[in-house]
Tab-separated table of N, CA, C and O in Angstrom:
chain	number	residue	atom	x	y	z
A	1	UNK	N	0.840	-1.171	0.000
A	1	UNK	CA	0.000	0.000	0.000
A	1	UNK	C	0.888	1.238	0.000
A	1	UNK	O	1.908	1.203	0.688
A	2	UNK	N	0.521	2.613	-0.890
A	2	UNK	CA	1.264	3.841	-1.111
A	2	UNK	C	0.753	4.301	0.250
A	2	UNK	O	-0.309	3.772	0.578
A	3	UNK	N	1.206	5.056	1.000
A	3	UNK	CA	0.579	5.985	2.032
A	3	UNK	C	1.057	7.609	1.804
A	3	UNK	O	2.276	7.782	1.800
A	4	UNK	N	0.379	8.554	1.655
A	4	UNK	CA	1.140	9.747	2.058
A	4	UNK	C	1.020	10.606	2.867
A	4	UNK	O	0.139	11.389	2.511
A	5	UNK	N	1.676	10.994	4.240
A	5	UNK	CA	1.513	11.772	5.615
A	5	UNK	C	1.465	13.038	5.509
A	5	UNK	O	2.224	13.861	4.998
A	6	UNK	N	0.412	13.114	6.092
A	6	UNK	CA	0.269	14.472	6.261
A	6	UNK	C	0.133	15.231	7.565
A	6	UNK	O	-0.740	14.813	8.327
A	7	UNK	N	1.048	16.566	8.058
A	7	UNK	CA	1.119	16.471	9.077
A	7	UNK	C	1.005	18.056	9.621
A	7	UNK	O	1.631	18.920	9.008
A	8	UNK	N	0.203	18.410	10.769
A	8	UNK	CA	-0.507	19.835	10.903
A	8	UNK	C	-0.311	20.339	12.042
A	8	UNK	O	-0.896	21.383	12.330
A	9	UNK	N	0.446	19.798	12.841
A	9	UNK	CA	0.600	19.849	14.169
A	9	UNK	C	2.480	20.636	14.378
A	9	UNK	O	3.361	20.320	13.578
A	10	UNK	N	2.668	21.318	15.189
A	10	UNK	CA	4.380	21.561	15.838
A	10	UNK	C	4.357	19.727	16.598
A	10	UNK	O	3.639	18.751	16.816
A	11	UNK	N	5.758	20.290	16.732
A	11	UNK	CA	6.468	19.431	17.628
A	11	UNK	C	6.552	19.628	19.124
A	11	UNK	O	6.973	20.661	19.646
A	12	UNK	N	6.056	18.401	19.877
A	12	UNK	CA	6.651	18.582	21.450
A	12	UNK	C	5.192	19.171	21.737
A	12	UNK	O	4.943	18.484	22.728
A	13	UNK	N	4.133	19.910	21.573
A	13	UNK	CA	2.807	20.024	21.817
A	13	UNK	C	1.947	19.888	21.573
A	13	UNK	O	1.006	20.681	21.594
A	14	UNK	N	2.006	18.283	21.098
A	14	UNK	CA	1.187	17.470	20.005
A	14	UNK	C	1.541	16.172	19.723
A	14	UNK	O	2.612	15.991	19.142
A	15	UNK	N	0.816	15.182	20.035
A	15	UNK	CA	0.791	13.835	19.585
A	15	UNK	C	1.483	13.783	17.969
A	15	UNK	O	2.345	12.984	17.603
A	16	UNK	N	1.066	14.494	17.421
A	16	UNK	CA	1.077	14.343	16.034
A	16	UNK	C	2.343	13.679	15.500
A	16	UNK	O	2.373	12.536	15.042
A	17	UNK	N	3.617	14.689	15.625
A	17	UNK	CA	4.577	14.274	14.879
A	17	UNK	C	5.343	12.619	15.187
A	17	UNK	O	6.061	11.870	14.525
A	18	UNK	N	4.692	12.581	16.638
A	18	UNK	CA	5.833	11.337	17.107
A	18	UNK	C	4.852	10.155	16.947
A	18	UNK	O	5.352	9.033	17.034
A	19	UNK	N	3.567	10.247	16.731
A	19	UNK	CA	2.319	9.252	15.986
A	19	UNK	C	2.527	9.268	14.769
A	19	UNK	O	1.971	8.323	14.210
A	20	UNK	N	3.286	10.163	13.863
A	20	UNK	CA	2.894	10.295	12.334
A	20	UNK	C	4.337	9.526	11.758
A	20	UNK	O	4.515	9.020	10.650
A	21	UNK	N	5.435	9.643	13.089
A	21	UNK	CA	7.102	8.705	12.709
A	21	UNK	C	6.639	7.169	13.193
A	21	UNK	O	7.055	6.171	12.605
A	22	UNK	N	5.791	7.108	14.257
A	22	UNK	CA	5.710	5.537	14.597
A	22	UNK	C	4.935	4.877	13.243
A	22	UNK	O	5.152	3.701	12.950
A	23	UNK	N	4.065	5.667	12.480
A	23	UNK	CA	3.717	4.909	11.362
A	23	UNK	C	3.983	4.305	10.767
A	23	UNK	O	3.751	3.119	10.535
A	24	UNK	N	5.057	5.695	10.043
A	24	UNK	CA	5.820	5.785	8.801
A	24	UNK	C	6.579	4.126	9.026
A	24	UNK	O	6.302	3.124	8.368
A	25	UNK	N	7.670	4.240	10.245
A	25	UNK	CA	8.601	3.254	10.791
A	25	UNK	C	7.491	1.909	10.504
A	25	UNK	O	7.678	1.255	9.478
A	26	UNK	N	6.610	1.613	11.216
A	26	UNK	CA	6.182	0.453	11.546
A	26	UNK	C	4.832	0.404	9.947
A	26	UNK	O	3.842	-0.321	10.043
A	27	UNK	N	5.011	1.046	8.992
A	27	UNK	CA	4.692	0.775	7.560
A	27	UNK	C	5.800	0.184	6.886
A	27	UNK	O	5.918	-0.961	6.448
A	28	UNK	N	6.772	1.362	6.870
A	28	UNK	CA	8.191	0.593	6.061
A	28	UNK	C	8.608	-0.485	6.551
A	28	UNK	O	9.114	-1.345	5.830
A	29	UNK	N	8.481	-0.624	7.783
A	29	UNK	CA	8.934	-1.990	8.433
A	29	UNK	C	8.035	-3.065	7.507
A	29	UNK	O	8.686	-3.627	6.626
A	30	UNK	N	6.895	-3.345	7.585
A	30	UNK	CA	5.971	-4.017	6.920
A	30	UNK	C	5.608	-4.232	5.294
A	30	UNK	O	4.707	-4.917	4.808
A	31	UNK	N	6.782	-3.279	4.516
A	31	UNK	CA	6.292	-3.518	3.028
A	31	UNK	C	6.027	-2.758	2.813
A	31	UNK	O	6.470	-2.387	1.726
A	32	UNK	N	5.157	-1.831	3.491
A	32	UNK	CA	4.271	-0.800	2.786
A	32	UNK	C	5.416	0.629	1.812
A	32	UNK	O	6.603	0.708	2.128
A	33	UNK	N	4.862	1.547	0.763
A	33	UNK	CA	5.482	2.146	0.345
A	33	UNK	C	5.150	3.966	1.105
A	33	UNK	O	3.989	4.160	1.466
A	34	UNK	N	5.817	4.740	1.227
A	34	UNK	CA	4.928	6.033	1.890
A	34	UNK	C	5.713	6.981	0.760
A	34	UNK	O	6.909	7.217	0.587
A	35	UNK	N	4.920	7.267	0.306
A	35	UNK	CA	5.129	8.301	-0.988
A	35	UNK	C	5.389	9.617	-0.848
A	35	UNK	O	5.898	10.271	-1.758
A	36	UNK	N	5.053	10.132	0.338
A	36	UNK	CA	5.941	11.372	0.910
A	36	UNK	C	5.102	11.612	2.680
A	36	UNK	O	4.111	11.133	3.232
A	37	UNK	N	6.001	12.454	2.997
A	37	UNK	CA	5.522	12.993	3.871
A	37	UNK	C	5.690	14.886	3.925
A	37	UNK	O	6.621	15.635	3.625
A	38	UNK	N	4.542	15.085	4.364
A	38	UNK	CA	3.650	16.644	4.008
A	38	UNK	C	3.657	17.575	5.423
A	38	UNK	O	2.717	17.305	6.171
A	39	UNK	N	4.683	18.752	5.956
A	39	UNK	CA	3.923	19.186	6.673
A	39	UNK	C	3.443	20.618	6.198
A	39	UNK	O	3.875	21.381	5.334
A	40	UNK	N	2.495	20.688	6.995
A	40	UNK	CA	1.321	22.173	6.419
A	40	UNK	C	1.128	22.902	8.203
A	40	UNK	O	1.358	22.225	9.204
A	41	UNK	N	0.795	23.972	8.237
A	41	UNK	CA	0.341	24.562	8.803
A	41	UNK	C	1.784	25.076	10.037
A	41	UNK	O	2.702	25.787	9.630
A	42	UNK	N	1.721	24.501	11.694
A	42	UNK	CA	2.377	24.718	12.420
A	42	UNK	C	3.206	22.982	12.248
A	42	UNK	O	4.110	22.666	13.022
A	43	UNK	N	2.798	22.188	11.326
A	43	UNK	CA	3.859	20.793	11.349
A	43	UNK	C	5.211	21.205	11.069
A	43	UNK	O	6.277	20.656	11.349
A	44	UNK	N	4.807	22.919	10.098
A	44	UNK	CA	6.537	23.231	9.444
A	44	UNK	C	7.115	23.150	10.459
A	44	UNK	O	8.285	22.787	10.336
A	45	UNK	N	6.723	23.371	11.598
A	45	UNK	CA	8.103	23.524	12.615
A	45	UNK	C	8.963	22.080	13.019
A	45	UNK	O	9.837	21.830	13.848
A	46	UNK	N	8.516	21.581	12.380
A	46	UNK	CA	8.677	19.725	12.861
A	46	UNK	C	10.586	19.569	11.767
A	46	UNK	O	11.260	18.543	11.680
A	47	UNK	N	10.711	20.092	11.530
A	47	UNK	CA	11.810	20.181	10.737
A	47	UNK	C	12.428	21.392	10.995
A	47	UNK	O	13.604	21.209	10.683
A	48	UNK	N	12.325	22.251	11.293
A	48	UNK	CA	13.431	22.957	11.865
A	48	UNK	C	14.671	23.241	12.722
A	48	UNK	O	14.627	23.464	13.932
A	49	UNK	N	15.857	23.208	11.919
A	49	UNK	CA	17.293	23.188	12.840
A	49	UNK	C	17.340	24.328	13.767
A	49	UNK	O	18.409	24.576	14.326
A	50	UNK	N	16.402	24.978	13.971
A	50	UNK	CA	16.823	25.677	15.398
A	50	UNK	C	16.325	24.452	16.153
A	50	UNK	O	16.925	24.608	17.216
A	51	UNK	N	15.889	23.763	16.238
A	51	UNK	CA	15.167	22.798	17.247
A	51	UNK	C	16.634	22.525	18.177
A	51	UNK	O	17.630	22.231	17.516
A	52	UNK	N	16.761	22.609	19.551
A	52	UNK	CA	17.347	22.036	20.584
A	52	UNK	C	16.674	21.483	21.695
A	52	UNK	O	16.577	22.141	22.731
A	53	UNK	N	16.230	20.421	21.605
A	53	UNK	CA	15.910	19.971	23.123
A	53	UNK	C	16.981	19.440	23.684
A	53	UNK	O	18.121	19.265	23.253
A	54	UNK	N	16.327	19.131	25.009
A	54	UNK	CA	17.722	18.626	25.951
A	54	UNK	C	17.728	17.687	25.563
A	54	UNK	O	16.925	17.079	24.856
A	55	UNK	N	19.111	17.320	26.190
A	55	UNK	CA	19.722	16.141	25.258
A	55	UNK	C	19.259	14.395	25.842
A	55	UNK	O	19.581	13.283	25.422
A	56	UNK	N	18.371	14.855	26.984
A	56	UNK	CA	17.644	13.553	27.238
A	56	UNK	C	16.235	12.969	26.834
A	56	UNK	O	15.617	11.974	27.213
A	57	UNK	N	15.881	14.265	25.648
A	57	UNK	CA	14.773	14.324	24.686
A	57	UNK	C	14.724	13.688	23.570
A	57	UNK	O	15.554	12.828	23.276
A	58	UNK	N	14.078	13.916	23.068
A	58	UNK	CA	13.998	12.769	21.390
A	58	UNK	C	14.163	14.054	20.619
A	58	UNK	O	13.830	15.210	20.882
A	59	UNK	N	14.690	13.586	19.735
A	59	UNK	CA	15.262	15.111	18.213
A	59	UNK	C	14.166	15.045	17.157
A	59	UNK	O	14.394	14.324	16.185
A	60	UNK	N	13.314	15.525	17.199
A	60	UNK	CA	12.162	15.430	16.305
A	60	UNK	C	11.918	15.861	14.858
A	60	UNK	O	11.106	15.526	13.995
A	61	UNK	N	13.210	16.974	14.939
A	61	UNK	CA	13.970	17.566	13.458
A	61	UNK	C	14.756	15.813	13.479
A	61	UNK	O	14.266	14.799	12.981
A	62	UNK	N	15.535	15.887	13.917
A	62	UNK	CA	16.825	15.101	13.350
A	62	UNK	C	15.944	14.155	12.902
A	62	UNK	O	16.130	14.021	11.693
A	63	UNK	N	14.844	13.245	13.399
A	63	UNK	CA	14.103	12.120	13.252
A	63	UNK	C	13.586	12.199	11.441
A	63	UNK	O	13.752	11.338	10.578
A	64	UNK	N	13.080	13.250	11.351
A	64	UNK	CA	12.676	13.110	10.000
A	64	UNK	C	13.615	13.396	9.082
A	64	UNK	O	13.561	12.832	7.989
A	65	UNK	N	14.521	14.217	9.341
A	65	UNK	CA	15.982	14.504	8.871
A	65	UNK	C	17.023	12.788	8.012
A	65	UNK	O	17.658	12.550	6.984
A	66	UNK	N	16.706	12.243	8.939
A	66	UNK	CA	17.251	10.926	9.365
A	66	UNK	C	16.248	9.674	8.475
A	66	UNK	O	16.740	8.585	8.179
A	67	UNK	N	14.839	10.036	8.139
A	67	UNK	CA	14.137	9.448	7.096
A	67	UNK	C	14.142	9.947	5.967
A	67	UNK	O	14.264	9.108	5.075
A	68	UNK	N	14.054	11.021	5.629
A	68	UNK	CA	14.904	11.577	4.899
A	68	UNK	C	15.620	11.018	3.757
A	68	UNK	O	15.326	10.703	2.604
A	69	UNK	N	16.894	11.007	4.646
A	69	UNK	CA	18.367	10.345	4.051
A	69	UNK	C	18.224	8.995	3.597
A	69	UNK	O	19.051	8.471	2.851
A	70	UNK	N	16.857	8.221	4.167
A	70	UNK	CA	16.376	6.873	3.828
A	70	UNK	C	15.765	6.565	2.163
A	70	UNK	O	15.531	5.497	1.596
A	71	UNK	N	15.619	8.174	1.635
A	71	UNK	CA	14.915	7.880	0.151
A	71	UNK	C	13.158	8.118	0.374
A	71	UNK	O	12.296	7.656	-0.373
A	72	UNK	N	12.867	9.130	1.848
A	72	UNK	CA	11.227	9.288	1.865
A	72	UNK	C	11.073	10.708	1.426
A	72	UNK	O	11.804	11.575	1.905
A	73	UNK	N	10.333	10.932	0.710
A	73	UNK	CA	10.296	12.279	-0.039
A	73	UNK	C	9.922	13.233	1.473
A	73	UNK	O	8.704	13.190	1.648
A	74	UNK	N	10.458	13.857	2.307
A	74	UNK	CA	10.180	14.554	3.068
A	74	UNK	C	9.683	16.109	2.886
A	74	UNK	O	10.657	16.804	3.177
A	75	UNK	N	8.562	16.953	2.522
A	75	UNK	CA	8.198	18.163	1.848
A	75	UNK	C	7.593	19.210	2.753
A	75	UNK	O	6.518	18.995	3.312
A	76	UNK	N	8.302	20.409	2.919
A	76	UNK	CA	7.500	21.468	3.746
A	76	UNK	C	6.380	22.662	2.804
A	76	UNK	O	6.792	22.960	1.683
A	77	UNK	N	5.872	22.902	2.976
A	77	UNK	CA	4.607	23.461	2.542
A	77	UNK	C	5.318	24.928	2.360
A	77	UNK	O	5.861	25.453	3.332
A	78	UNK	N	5.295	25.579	1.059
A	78	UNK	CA	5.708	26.955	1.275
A	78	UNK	C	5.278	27.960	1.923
A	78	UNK	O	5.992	28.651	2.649
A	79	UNK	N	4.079	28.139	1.727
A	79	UNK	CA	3.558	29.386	2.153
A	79	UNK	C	3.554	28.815	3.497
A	79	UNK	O	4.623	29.061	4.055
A	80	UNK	N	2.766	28.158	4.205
A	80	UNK	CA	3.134	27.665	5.752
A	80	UNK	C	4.176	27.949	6.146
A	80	UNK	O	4.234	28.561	7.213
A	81	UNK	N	5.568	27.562	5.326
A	81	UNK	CA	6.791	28.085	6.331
A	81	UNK	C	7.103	29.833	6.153
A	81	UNK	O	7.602	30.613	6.964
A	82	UNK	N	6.624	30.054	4.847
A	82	UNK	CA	6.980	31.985	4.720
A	82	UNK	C	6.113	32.335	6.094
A	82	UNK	O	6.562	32.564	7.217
A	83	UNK	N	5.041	32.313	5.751
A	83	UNK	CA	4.220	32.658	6.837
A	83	UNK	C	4.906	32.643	8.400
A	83	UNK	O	4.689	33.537	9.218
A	84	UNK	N	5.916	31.267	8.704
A	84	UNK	CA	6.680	31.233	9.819
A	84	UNK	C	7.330	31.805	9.731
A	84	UNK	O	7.746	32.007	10.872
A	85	UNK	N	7.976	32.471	8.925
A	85	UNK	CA	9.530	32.901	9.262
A	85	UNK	C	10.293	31.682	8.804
A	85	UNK	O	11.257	31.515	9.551
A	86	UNK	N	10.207	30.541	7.622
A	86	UNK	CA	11.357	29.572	7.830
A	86	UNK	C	11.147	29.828	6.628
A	86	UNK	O	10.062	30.222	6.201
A	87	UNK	N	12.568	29.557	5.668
A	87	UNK	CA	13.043	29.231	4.660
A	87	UNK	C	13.817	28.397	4.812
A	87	UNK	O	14.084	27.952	5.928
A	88	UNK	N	14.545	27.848	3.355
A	88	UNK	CA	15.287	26.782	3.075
A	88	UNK	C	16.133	26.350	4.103
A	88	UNK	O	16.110	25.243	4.640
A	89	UNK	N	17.204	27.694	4.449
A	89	UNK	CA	18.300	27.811	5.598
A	89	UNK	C	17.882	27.256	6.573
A	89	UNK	O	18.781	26.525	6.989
A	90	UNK	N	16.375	27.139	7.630
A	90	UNK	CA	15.691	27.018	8.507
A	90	UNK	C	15.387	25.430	8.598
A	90	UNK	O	14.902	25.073	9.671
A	91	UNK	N	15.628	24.306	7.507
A	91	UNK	CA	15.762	23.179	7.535
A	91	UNK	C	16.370	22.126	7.711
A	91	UNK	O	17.472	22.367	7.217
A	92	UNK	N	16.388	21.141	8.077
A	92	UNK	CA	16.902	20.197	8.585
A	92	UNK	C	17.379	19.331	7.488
A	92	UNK	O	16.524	18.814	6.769
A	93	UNK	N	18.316	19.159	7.318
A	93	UNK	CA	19.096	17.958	5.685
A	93	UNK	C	17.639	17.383	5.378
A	93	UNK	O	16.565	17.243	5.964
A	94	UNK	N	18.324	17.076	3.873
A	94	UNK	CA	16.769	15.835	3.064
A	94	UNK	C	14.990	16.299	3.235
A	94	UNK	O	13.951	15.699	2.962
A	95	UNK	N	15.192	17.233	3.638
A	95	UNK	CA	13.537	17.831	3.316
A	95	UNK	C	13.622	19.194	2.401
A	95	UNK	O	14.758	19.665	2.457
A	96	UNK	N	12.908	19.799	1.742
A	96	UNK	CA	12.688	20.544	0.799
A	96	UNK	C	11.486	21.358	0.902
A	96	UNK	O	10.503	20.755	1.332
A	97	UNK	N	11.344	22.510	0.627
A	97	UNK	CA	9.798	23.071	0.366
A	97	UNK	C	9.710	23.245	-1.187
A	97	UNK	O	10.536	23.280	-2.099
A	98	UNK	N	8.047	23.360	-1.069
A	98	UNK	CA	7.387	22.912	-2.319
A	98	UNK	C	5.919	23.052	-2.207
A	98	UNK	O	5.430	22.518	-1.211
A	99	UNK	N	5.388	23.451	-2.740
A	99	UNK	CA	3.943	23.878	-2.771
A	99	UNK	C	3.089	23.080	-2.516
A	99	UNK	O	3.426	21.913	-2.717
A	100	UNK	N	1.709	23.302	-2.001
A	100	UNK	CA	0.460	22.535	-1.990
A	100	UNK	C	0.046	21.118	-3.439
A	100	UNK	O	-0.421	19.979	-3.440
A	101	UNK	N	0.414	21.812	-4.171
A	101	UNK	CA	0.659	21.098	-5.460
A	101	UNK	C	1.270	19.546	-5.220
A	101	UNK	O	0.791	18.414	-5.282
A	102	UNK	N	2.405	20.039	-4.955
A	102	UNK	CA	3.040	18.502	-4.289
A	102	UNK	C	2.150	17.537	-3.564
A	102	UNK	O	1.864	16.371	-3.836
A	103	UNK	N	1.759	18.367	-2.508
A	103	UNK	CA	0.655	17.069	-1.800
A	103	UNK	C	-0.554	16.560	-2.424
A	103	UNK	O	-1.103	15.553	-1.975
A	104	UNK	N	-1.042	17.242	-3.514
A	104	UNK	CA	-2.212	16.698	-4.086
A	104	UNK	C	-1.574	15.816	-4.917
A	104	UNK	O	-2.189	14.755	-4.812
A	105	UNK	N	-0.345	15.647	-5.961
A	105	UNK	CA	0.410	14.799	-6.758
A	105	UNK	C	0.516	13.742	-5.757
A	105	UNK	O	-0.097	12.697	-5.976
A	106	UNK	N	1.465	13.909	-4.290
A	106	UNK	CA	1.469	12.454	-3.618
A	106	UNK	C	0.002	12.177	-3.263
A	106	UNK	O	-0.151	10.991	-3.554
A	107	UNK	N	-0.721	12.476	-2.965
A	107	UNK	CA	-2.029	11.913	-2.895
A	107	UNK	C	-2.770	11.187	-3.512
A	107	UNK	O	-3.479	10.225	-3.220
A	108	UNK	N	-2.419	12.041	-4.898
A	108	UNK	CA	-3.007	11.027	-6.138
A	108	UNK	C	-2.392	9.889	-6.765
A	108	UNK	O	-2.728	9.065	-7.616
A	109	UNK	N	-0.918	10.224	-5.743
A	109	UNK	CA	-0.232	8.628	-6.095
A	109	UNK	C	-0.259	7.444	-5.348
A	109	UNK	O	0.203	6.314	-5.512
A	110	UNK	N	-1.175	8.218	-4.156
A	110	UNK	CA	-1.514	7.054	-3.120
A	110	UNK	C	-2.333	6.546	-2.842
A	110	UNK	O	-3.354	7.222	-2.723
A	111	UNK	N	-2.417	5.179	-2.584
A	111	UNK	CA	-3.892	4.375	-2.148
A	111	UNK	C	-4.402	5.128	-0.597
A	111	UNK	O	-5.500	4.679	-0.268
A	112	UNK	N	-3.930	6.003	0.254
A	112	UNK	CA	-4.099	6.703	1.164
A	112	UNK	C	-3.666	7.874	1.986
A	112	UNK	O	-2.448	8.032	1.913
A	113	UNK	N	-4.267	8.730	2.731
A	113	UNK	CA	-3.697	9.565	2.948
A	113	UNK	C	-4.084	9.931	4.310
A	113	UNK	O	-5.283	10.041	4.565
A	114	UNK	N	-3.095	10.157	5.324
A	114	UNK	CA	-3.650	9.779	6.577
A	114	UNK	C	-2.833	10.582	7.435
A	114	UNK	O	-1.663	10.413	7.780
A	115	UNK	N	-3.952	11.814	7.823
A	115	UNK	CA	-3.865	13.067	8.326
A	115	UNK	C	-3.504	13.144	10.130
A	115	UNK	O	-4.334	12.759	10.953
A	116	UNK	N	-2.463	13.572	10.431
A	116	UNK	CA	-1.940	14.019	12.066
A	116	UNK	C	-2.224	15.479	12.277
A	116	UNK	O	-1.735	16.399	11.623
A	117	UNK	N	-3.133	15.585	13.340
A	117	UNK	CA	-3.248	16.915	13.856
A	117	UNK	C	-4.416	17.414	13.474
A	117	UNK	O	-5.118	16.673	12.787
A	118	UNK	N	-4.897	18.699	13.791
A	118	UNK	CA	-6.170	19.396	13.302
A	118	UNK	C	-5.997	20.381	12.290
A	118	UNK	O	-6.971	20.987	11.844
């Protein structure tokens, strides 16, 4: 099965991002294919290298950073991140921004699409 994530939530005040990596992980683990992953709204922040938590925290940039580098199309939403204050510089290796456009293309390349956050 194609899956493509979509994700609407920040990091660290929200189930979302660390429900939307146990997926991804325990899909690829299983066969499945995930055709990208999408964040929109406040998810842009889920990839951002200012991110420091303490170091007895989980790295929630580095995490997708780190799938990434695996060959998963990782995509930040443009206007969502202008709107933040983030550009390219503001990212974490192996993710990219790219328009709304993008997510309707992985969508339509997927048998599903399965939304984190409000």
């Amino acid at each position: 099965m194609k899956l493509t994530i979509l994700i609407l939530e920040g990091p660290y005040n929200h189930q979302a991002s660390d429900s939307a990596y146990q997926l991804v992980q325990a899909a690829l683990a299983t066969g499945h294919e995930i055709r990208g992953v999408f964040f929109y709204n406040d998810g842009v922040y889920n990839v951002s290298s200012q991110m420091a938590p303490p170091q007895d925290d989980r790295h929630i940039a580095n995490r997708w950073a780190e799938l990434g580098e695996t060959g998963v199309d990782i995509v930040v939403c443009i206007a969502a991140a202008k709107r933040r204050g983030m550009v390219d510089e503001n990212l974490v290796p192996n993710t990219r921004i790219s328009g709304l456009g993008q997510l309707a293309k992985m969508t339509m390349e997927s048998d599903r699409l399965v939304v984190f956050g409000d």
